[in-house]
Coordinates of C-alpha atoms (C1' of nucleotides) in Angstrom, one line a residue:
Chain A
X1 CA 105.6 119.1 110.2
X2 CA 109.3 119.5 110.0
X3 CA 111.4 116.5 109.1
X4 CA 113.9 115.3 111.7
X5 CA 116.5 115.3 109.0
X6 CA 116.1 119.0 108.4
X7 CA 116.4 119.6 112.2
X8 CA 119.6 117.7 112.4
X9 CA 121.1 119.4 109.4
X10 CA 119.9 123.0 109.9
X11 CA 119.2 123.5 113.5
X12 CA 120.9 126.8 113.9
X13 CA 119.4 128.3 110.7
X14 CA 116.0 127.1 111.8
X15 CA 116.2 129.0 115.0
X16 CA 117.2 132.0 113.0
X17 CA 114.3 131.6 110.6
X18 CA 111.7 131.2 113.3
X19 CA 112.5 134.6 114.7
X20 CA 110.6 136.0 111.9
X21 CA 107.5 134.3 113.4
X22 CA 108.5 135.8 116.7
X23 CA 109.2 132.3 118.0
X24 CA 112.2 130.9 119.8
X25 CA 112.2 127.2 118.7
X26 CA 115.7 126.4 120.0
X27 CA 114.4 124.5 123.0
X28 CA 111.9 122.5 121.0
X29 CA 114.4 121.6 118.3
X30 CA 116.9 120.5 120.9
X31 CA 114.2 118.3 122.5
X32 CA 113.7 116.7 119.2
X33 CA 117.4 116.1 118.7
X34 CA 117.8 114.7 122.0
X35 CA 114.8 112.4 121.7
X36 CA 116.0 111.3 118.2
X37 CA 119.4 110.3 119.7
X38 CA 117.5 108.3 122.3
X39 CA 115.3 106.7 119.6
X40 CA 118.3 105.7 117.5
X41 CA 120.2 104.2 120.3
X42 CA 117.1 102.3 121.4
X43 CA 116.5 101.0 117.9
X44 CA 120.1 99.9 117.7
X45 CA 119.7 97.8 120.9
X46 CA 116.4 96.5 120.0
X47 CA 117.3 95.5 116.4
X48 CA 120.4 93.6 117.9
X49 CA 118.1 91.7 120.3
X50 CA 115.6 90.9 117.7
X51 CA 118.3 89.7 115.3
X52 CA 119.6 87.4 118.1
X53 CA 116.1 86.1 118.8
X54 CA 115.3 85.6 115.2
X55 CA 118.5 83.5 114.8
X56 CA 117.7 81.3 117.7
X57 CA 114.1 80.8 116.6
X58 CA 115.3 79.8 113.1
X59 CA 117.8 77.3 114.8
X60 CA 115.0 75.8 116.8
X61 CA 112.9 75.4 113.7
X62 CA 115.7 73.6 112.0
X63 CA 116.4 71.3 114.9
X64 CA 112.7 70.2 115.2
X65 CA 112.6 69.7 111.5
X66 CA 115.6 67.4 111.6
X67 CA 114.1 65.5 114.5
X68 CA 116.5 66.8 117.2
X69 CA 113.7 67.5 119.8
X70 CA 115.8 67.5 122.9
X71 CA 118.2 70.1 121.5
X72 CA 115.3 72.1 120.3
X73 CA 113.6 72.2 123.7
X74 CA 116.8 73.1 125.5
X75 CA 117.2 76.1 123.1
X76 CA 113.5 77.1 123.7
X77 CA 114.1 77.5 127.4
X78 CA 117.3 79.4 126.8
X79 CA 115.7 82.0 124.5
X80 CA 112.8 82.8 126.7
X81 CA 114.8 85.3 128.8
X82 CA 115.1 88.1 126.2
X83 CA 111.4 88.6 125.9
X84 CA 111.2 91.1 128.6
X85 CA 114.1 93.0 127.4
X86 CA 112.6 93.2 123.9
X87 CA 109.3 94.2 125.2
X88 CA 110.9 97.0 127.3
X89 CA 112.8 98.3 124.4
X90 CA 109.8 98.3 122.1
X91 CA 107.9 100.3 124.7
X92 CA 110.6 102.8 124.9
X93 CA 110.8 103.0 121.2
X94 CA 107.1 103.7 120.9
X95 CA 107.1 106.2 123.7
X96 CA 110.0 108.1 122.3
X97 CA 108.5 108.2 118.9
X98 CA 105.3 109.4 120.4
X99 CA 107.2 112.2 122.2
X100 CA 109.0 113.3 119.1
X101 CA 105.7 113.5 117.3
X102 CA 104.2 115.5 120.0
X103 CA 107.0 118.1 119.9
X104 CA 107.0 118.3 116.1
X105 CA 103.3 118.9 116.3
X106 CA 103.9 122.1 118.2
X107 CA 106.3 123.6 115.7
X108 CA 104.7 125.6 112.9
X109 CA 106.1 125.6 109.3
X110 CA 109.5 127.4 108.6
X111 CA 108.8 130.7 107.1
X112 CA 110.1 131.3 103.5
X113 CA 113.1 133.5 103.3
X114 CA 110.8 136.3 101.8
X115 CA 108.5 136.4 104.7
X116 CA 109.0 139.7 106.5
X117 CA 109.5 140.0 110.2
X118 CA 106.3 141.3 111.9
X119 CA 103.9 141.0 114.8
X120 CA 100.4 141.3 113.3
X121 CA 98.5 142.0 110.2
X122 CA 99.6 145.5 110.4
X123 CA 103.1 144.4 109.4
X124 CA 102.0 142.5 106.2
X125 CA 103.7 143.7 103.1
X126 CA 101.5 145.2 100.5
X127 CA 102.6 144.1 97.1
X128 CA 100.2 145.7 94.7
X129 CA 96.8 147.3 94.3
X130 CA 94.5 147.1 91.4
X131 CA 91.2 148.7 90.5
X132 CA 89.6 152.0 91.5
X133 CA 87.8 152.4 94.7
X134 CA 84.3 153.4 93.7
X135 CA 82.7 156.6 95.2
X136 CA 79.2 155.7 96.2
X137 CA 76.1 157.9 96.2
X138 CA 75.2 159.6 99.4
X139 CA 72.6 157.1 100.6
X140 CA 74.9 154.1 100.2
X141 CA 74.8 151.5 103.1
X142 CA 76.7 148.5 104.1
X143 CA 75.8 145.1 102.8
X144 CA 73.8 143.9 105.8
X145 CA 71.4 146.8 105.1
X146 CA 71.3 146.0 101.4
X147 CA 70.7 142.3 102.2
X148 CA 67.5 143.0 104.2
X149 CA 66.4 145.9 101.9
X150 CA 66.4 143.7 98.9
X151 CA 65.5 140.5 100.7
X152 CA 68.8 138.7 99.8
X153 CA 70.0 137.4 103.1
X154 CA 68.0 136.7 106.3
X155 CA 70.4 136.7 109.3
X156 CA 67.7 136.5 111.9
X157 CA 66.1 133.5 110.3
X158 CA 69.5 131.8 110.4
X159 CA 69.7 132.5 114.2
X160 CA 66.3 130.9 114.6
X161 CA 67.2 127.8 112.7
X162 CA 70.7 127.3 113.8
X163 CA 72.3 130.3 115.5
X164 CA 74.5 133.4 114.8
X165 CA 76.8 133.0 111.9
X166 CA 74.6 130.8 109.8
X167 CA 72.8 133.1 107.4
X168 CA 69.8 132.2 105.1
X169 CA 70.2 133.3 101.5
X170 CA 67.0 133.7 99.7
X171 CA 65.7 134.7 96.2
X172 CA 68.3 136.6 94.2
X173 CA 70.7 136.3 97.2
X174 CA 70.6 132.5 96.8
X175 CA 70.9 132.6 93.1
X176 CA 73.8 135.0 93.3
X177 CA 75.6 132.6 95.6
X178 CA 75.0 129.7 93.2
X179 CA 76.2 131.9 90.3
X180 CA 79.4 132.8 92.1
X181 CA 80.2 129.1 92.8
X182 CA 79.6 128.2 89.2
X183 CA 81.7 131.1 87.9
X184 CA 84.6 130.2 90.2
X185 CA 84.5 126.6 89.3
X186 CA 84.4 127.2 85.6
X187 CA 87.3 129.6 85.8
X188 CA 89.3 127.0 87.8
X189 CA 88.5 124.3 85.2
X190 CA 89.6 126.7 82.4
X191 CA 92.9 127.0 84.3
X192 CA 93.4 123.3 84.3
X193 CA 92.0 122.3 87.7
X194 CA 90.0 119.1 88.0
X195 CA 86.8 119.5 89.8
X196 CA 86.0 117.4 92.9
X197 CA 83.1 117.1 95.2
X198 CA 84.6 115.7 98.4
X199 CA 83.0 114.7 101.7
X200 CA 82.1 117.6 104.0
X201 CA 83.1 115.5 107.1
X202 CA 86.5 114.1 107.6
X203 CA 88.2 111.7 110.0
X204 CA 90.9 112.5 112.4
X205 CA 93.8 111.3 110.2
X206 CA 92.7 113.8 107.6
X207 CA 92.7 116.6 110.1
X208 CA 96.1 115.8 111.2
X209 CA 97.3 115.4 107.5
X210 CA 96.6 119.0 106.6
X211 CA 97.6 120.5 110.0
X212 CA 94.2 121.4 111.5
X213 CA 94.7 118.8 114.2
X214 CA 95.9 118.8 116.8
X215 CA 96.8 122.5 116.4
X216 CA 93.4 123.9 115.8
X217 CA 91.2 121.3 117.4
X218 CA 88.9 123.9 118.9
X219 CA 88.2 125.6 115.5
X220 CA 86.5 122.7 113.9
X221 CA 83.0 121.4 114.6
X222 CA 83.4 117.9 115.9
X223 CA 80.6 115.2 115.4
X224 CA 81.5 113.3 118.5
X225 CA 79.2 110.3 118.1
X226 CA 81.0 109.3 114.9
X227 CA 84.3 111.1 115.7
X228 CA 84.2 113.1 112.5
X229 CA 85.0 116.8 111.9
X230 CA 83.1 119.2 109.7
X231 CA 85.5 120.6 107.2
X232 CA 86.7 124.2 107.7
X233 CA 87.8 124.3 104.1
X234 CA 87.9 121.9 101.1
X235 CA 91.7 122.0 101.4
X236 CA 91.3 119.2 104.0
X237 CA 89.5 116.5 102.0
X238 CA 91.2 117.6 98.7
X239 CA 94.7 117.5 100.0
X240 CA 94.1 114.3 101.9
X241 CA 93.3 112.5 98.6
X242 CA 97.1 112.3 98.5
X243 CA 97.7 110.9 101.9
X244 CA 100.0 107.9 101.8
X245 CA 100.5 108.3 98.1
X246 CA 103.7 108.0 96.1
X247 CA 103.4 110.0 92.9
X248 CA 105.6 109.9 89.8
X249 CA 107.3 113.1 88.9
X250 CA 105.4 113.1 85.5
X251 CA 102.3 113.5 87.6
X252 CA 103.2 117.1 88.5
X253 CA 101.6 119.5 88.7
X254 CA 98.4 118.0 90.1
X255 CA 95.6 120.6 90.2
X256 CA 92.3 120.1 91.9
X257 CA 89.4 122.4 92.8
X258 CA 86.2 122.0 94.6
X259 CA 83.3 123.8 96.0
X260 CA 82.2 123.0 99.6
X261 CA 80.5 124.8 102.4
X262 CA 83.0 125.5 105.2
X263 CA 82.4 125.3 108.9
X264 CA 84.4 127.2 111.5
X265 CA 83.6 127.7 115.1
X266 CA 85.6 130.9 115.2
X267 CA 86.1 130.3 118.9
X268 CA 87.7 133.4 120.4
X269 CA 86.6 135.9 117.8
X270 CA 84.3 138.5 119.0
X271 CA 82.8 142.0 118.7
X272 CA 83.7 144.1 115.7
X273 CA 84.4 142.8 112.2
X274 CA 81.8 140.0 112.7
X275 CA 78.8 142.0 111.3
X276 CA 76.8 140.8 108.4
X277 CA 78.8 138.5 106.1
X278 CA 82.2 139.5 107.5
X279 CA 82.7 136.5 109.7
X280 CA 80.5 133.4 109.6
X281 CA 80.3 129.9 111.0
X282 CA 79.2 128.4 107.7
X283 CA 80.2 129.8 104.4
X284 CA 80.8 128.7 100.8
X285 CA 84.1 128.6 99.1
X286 CA 85.8 127.3 96.0
X287 CA 89.3 126.0 96.7
X288 CA 92.1 125.3 94.4
X289 CA 94.9 122.8 95.5
X290 CA 98.1 121.9 93.8
X291 CA 100.8 119.3 94.5
X292 CA 104.0 120.2 92.8
X293 CA 107.6 119.3 92.5
X294 CA 109.7 121.2 95.2
X295 CA 111.7 123.0 92.5
X296 CA 108.5 124.4 90.9
X297 CA 106.3 125.2 93.9
X298 CA 107.1 128.9 94.2
X299 CA 106.3 129.6 90.5
X300 CA 103.2 127.6 91.0
X301 CA 102.3 129.8 94.0
X302 CA 102.7 132.9 91.8
X303 CA 100.4 131.4 89.2
X304 CA 97.8 130.6 91.8
X305 CA 97.9 134.1 93.1
X306 CA 97.5 135.4 89.5
X307 CA 94.5 133.2 89.0
X308 CA 92.8 134.7 92.1
X309 CA 93.7 138.2 90.9
X310 CA 92.2 137.3 87.6
X311 CA 88.9 136.4 89.2
X312 CA 88.8 139.8 91.1
X313 CA 89.5 141.7 87.9
X314 CA 86.7 139.9 86.1
X315 CA 84.4 140.8 89.0
X316 CA 85.7 144.3 88.7
X317 CA 86.5 144.5 92.5
X318 CA 89.4 146.7 93.6
X319 CA 91.9 144.6 95.4
X320 CA 95.3 144.5 97.0
X321 CA 97.8 141.7 97.4
X322 CA 99.6 141.2 100.7
X323 CA 102.6 139.2 101.6
X324 CA 101.9 137.9 105.1
X325 CA 104.5 138.7 107.8
X326 CA 105.9 136.1 110.2
X327 CA 103.4 137.1 112.9
X328 CA 100.3 136.6 110.7
X329 CA 101.4 133.6 108.8
X330 CA 99.4 130.5 109.4
X331 CA 100.6 127.5 111.2
X332 CA 101.2 125.3 108.3
X333 CA 102.2 127.8 105.7
X334 CA 105.7 128.7 104.5
X335 CA 104.6 131.7 102.5
X336 CA 101.1 133.2 102.1
X337 CA 99.6 135.9 99.9
X338 CA 96.3 137.4 101.0
X339 CA 94.0 139.0 98.6
X340 CA 91.8 141.7 100.0
X341 CA 88.9 143.6 98.3
X342 CA 87.8 147.0 99.2
X343 CA 84.4 147.2 100.7
X344 CA 83.3 150.8 99.7
X345 CA 80.4 151.1 102.2
X346 CA 82.3 149.7 105.2
X347 CA 85.4 151.6 103.9
X348 CA 87.8 148.8 104.7
X349 CA 89.7 145.9 103.1
X350 CA 88.2 142.5 103.5
X351 CA 90.3 139.3 103.1
X352 CA 88.7 137.1 100.4
X353 CA 91.6 134.7 99.6
X354 CA 94.7 133.3 101.2
X355 CA 97.1 131.5 98.8
X356 CA 99.8 129.5 100.4
X357 CA 102.8 127.3 99.8
X358 CA 103.1 124.6 102.6
X359 CA 106.2 123.1 101.0
X360 CA 106.6 119.8 102.7
X361 CA 104.8 120.7 106.0
X362 CA 101.6 119.0 105.0
X363 CA 103.1 116.3 102.7
X364 CA 105.3 115.2 105.6
X365 CA 102.3 114.5 107.7
X366 CA 100.4 113.1 104.8
X367 CA 103.3 111.0 103.6
X368 CA 102.8 112.3 100.1
X369 CA 106.0 111.6 98.1
X370 CA 107.3 111.2 94.6
X371 CA 110.2 109.3 93.0
X372 CA 113.0 111.7 92.2
X373 CA 115.6 111.5 89.6
X374 CA 117.7 109.1 91.7
X375 CA 114.6 106.9 92.2
X376 CA 114.4 107.9 95.8
X377 CA 111.2 109.0 97.5
X378 CA 111.1 112.6 98.2
X379 CA 108.3 114.7 99.8
X380 CA 106.1 116.7 97.4
X381 CA 105.1 120.3 98.0
X382 CA 101.5 121.2 98.6
X383 CA 99.8 124.5 97.9
X384 CA 96.3 125.8 98.1
X385 CA 94.2 129.0 97.8
X386 CA 90.7 130.2 98.0
X387 CA 89.3 131.0 94.6
X388 CA 87.2 132.3 96.1
X389 CA 85.4 132.6 99.5
X390 CA 81.9 133.9 98.8
X391 CA 80.6 135.9 101.7
X392 CA 83.1 138.8 101.6
X393 CA 83.0 138.8 97.8
X394 CA 79.2 139.1 98.0
X395 CA 79.6 141.9 100.6
X396 CA 81.9 143.9 98.4
X397 CA 79.8 143.2 95.3
X398 CA 76.6 144.5 96.9
X399 CA 78.2 147.5 98.4
X400 CA 80.4 148.6 95.6
X401 CA 77.8 148.2 92.9
X402 CA 74.8 149.8 94.7
X403 CA 73.0 152.8 93.2
X404 CA 69.9 154.6 94.3
X405 CA 67.6 152.2 92.5
X406 CA 69.3 148.9 93.3
X407 CA 72.4 146.9 92.8
X408 CA 74.2 146.1 89.5
X409 CA 75.4 142.6 88.8
X410 CA 79.0 142.4 87.2
X411 CA 78.8 141.5 83.6
X412 CA 80.6 138.1 83.9
X413 CA 78.0 136.9 86.5
X414 CA 74.9 137.9 84.5
X415 CA 74.8 134.7 82.4
X416 CA 75.2 132.7 85.7
X417 CA 72.5 134.6 87.7
X418 CA 70.0 135.2 84.9
X419 CA 69.5 138.8 86.0
X420 CA 71.6 142.0 85.7
X421 CA 70.2 144.1 88.5
X422 CA 68.8 143.7 91.9
X423 CA 66.1 146.1 92.6
X424 CA 63.5 146.9 95.2
Chain B
rG1 C1' 70.4 97.5 112.4
rG2 C1' 70.5 91.5 111.8
rA3 C1' 73.2 87.2 109.5
rG4 C1' 77.4 85.3 106.7
rA5 C1' 82.0 85.8 103.9
rC6 C1' 86.4 88.3 103.3
rG7 C1' 90.8 92.0 104.0
rU8 C1' 98.3 89.6 101.2
rG9 C1' 103.0 93.7 97.1
rG10 C1' 100.9 98.8 91.4
rC11 C1' 96.8 95.0 90.0
rA12 C1' 95.1 89.9 90.0
rG13 C1' 96.0 85.9 93.1
rA14 C1' 98.7 81.6 96.0
rG15 C1' 100.2 80.9 100.8
rU16 C1' 96.7 77.9 107.5
rG17 C1' 102.8 77.9 112.7
rG18 C1' 109.5 77.8 111.1
rU19 C1' 114.1 78.3 105.4
rC20 C1' 107.9 83.7 103.7
rG21 C1' 109.1 90.3 102.5
rA22 C1' 106.1 86.5 100.7
rA23 C1' 104.9 81.7 94.7
rU24 C1' 102.7 82.7 90.0
rG25 C1' 100.5 85.8 86.3
rC26 C1' 99.7 90.8 84.6
rG27 C1' 101.7 95.7 84.6
rG28 C1' 106.4 98.9 85.2
rC29 C1' 111.7 99.6 84.2
rG30 C1' 116.5 97.9 81.7
rG31 C1' 118.4 94.7 77.9
rU32 C1' 118.7 91.0 73.6
rC33 C1' 116.5 90.6 68.8
rU34 C1' 114.4 94.4 64.9
rU35 C1' 115.2 99.5 59.8
rG36 C1' 111.4 100.8 63.8
rA37 C1' 107.5 98.6 66.5
rA38 C1' 105.1 94.2 68.2
rA39 C1' 106.0 89.3 69.8
rA40 C1' 109.5 86.3 72.1
rC41 C1' 113.5 85.8 75.5
rC42 C1' 116.9 87.5 79.7
rG43 C1' 117.3 90.6 83.9
rU44 C1' 115.0 93.8 87.3
rU45 C1' 110.9 95.9 90.1
rG46 C1' 107.4 97.5 97.8
rU47 C1' 108.0 101.1 102.0
rA48 C1' 110.3 102.9 106.3
rC49 C1' 114.1 103.0 110.1
rC50 C1' 119.2 101.9 112.1
rG51 C1' 124.4 101.3 110.3
rC52 C1' 130.5 104.6 107.2
rG53 C1' 129.8 99.8 105.2
rA54 C1' 128.8 94.6 105.2
rG55 C1' 124.4 94.2 106.9
rG56 C1' 120.3 94.4 110.4
rU57 C1' 115.1 95.5 111.9
rA58 C1' 109.9 96.4 111.1
rC59 C1' 105.6 96.1 108.0
rC60 C1' 100.6 90.6 104.7
rG61 C1' 93.7 96.3 107.1
rG62 C1' 94.8 98.9 112.6
rG63 C1' 95.8 97.5 117.7
rG64 C1' 96.5 93.7 121.3
rG65 C1' 97.3 88.4 122.7
rU66 C1' 99.3 83.1 122.4
rU67 C1' 104.3 81.0 120.9
rC68 C1' 111.2 80.0 121.0
rG69 C1' 108.9 81.5 116.3
rA70 C1' 102.6 84.5 113.4
rA71 C1' 100.6 86.5 106.7
rU72 C1' 98.9 81.8 109.1
rC73 C1' 96.0 80.6 115.8
rC74 C1' 93.0 83.9 119.4
rC75 C1' 90.7 88.8 120.9
rU76 C1' 89.2 93.6 119.3
rC77 C1' 88.5 97.7 116.2
rC78 C1' 88.1 99.4 111.1
rG79 C1' 86.7 98.4 106.2
rU80 C1' 84.7 95.6 101.9
rC81 C1' 81.3 92.1 99.8
rU82 C1' 76.5 89.0 99.8
rC83 C1' 71.7 88.3 101.9
rC84 C1' 67.7 90.4 105.0
rG85 C1' 65.5 95.0 107.2
rC86 C1' 65.1 100.3 106.9
rC87 C1' 65.5 104.4 103.6
rA88 C1' 66.8 109.7 99.9

RNA sequence: GGAGACGUGGCAGAGUGGUCGAAUGCGGCGGUCUUGAAAACCGUUGUACCGCGAGGUACCGGGGGUUCGAAUCCCUCCGUCUCCGCCA
């Protein structure tokens, strides 16, 4: 969420910047400014009335204390009149603040200066590629065929138990999942991230804190009876650890990681690209999160991208790095790098990680601040990235490493799996 | 789920209608002393908003109410603890 201070100071520049998101925010910003004027004027009036009322109350107290009851009672009657005016101004204050919040909720994060103009994922900027795309043998098949051929994943069984998008992993498929989770967590720990196991359901305040609510209400599973939401990513509980927290600048950088299942309704997605593991309602992911000093957050972003690239290198998966254009950038992000691996049997790139700097967008909602050099509180920067999401990694691993007699397991995973080949 | 107790500043813990944004202790920060450190002593130490400033306003779990005035009384929600029940 943008701060009102920024809108007041940089209104014109903001309008310019949001054009790269293909958004015209002029009207929204002006609404905020107008409401803010009203709010300040109202507070001025309200504070004045309250000050008066406080003073009279104090006087009455003193009169009664010194035994001057008649004078006290006279004053009491006199002061009763302001109550309605005070109540009316309070109502107006609250209503105006609420309106400001509602407008601010509609405005996505300001794109970083390096974010290219663009409409869709086709305009994303490819930054680099790494690894050779394997040439598969003639009988190579996509991962959904491999999954059933080697009895690794049962999609139909998931449909029976729950519904589409909830696969059942079994046997070596299940063990491979667990191996990947442990591998990713160990790598994160080696990189200095503290491991957490957070709750998988969160309250509304947490959803608002990281930006899922109210913007993406329909994308989360909602347990209505208890008004809790199933997390779409570990980012939500992990980042919300720092809601309403004032850090010391020595605390930076704060590095956390955690494995959780992720639940996404994927409302509105349909048809192609949803086959097999490509798009699921429940999937596993290891997430890395950092809170950082504003001056350092972009070098931190680069480090996080490098960490994810390191994972892909160790898994020997060909990947490319994209800088998302304004049109593809998420609501809360200022800058995002996507990592995609090449799925050799589907012959296409699959997004496996999204690493973002949210600058103060989340921390403003979270009220996560630190004491700066001048001793003043200042909003921290928050960042996160998938390191990594499992399903598409698994898809690419199965497809890229298949041979006539089975599937080879990448060397780094063998100690985690306890097997080096999947065969019929 | 039932019964009871409680929710105050970084922590501990006073405060039951007025001068309380809140005693005191601990912790933190600055200083004196010291070769240095510790101890001792002195000072300082919540957050947000409005205002050029002086200063003002709000906040004692959240929300609402009573009152001229609420940390204090009432209602409600949330949470914690103890006992009972149930249970991995």
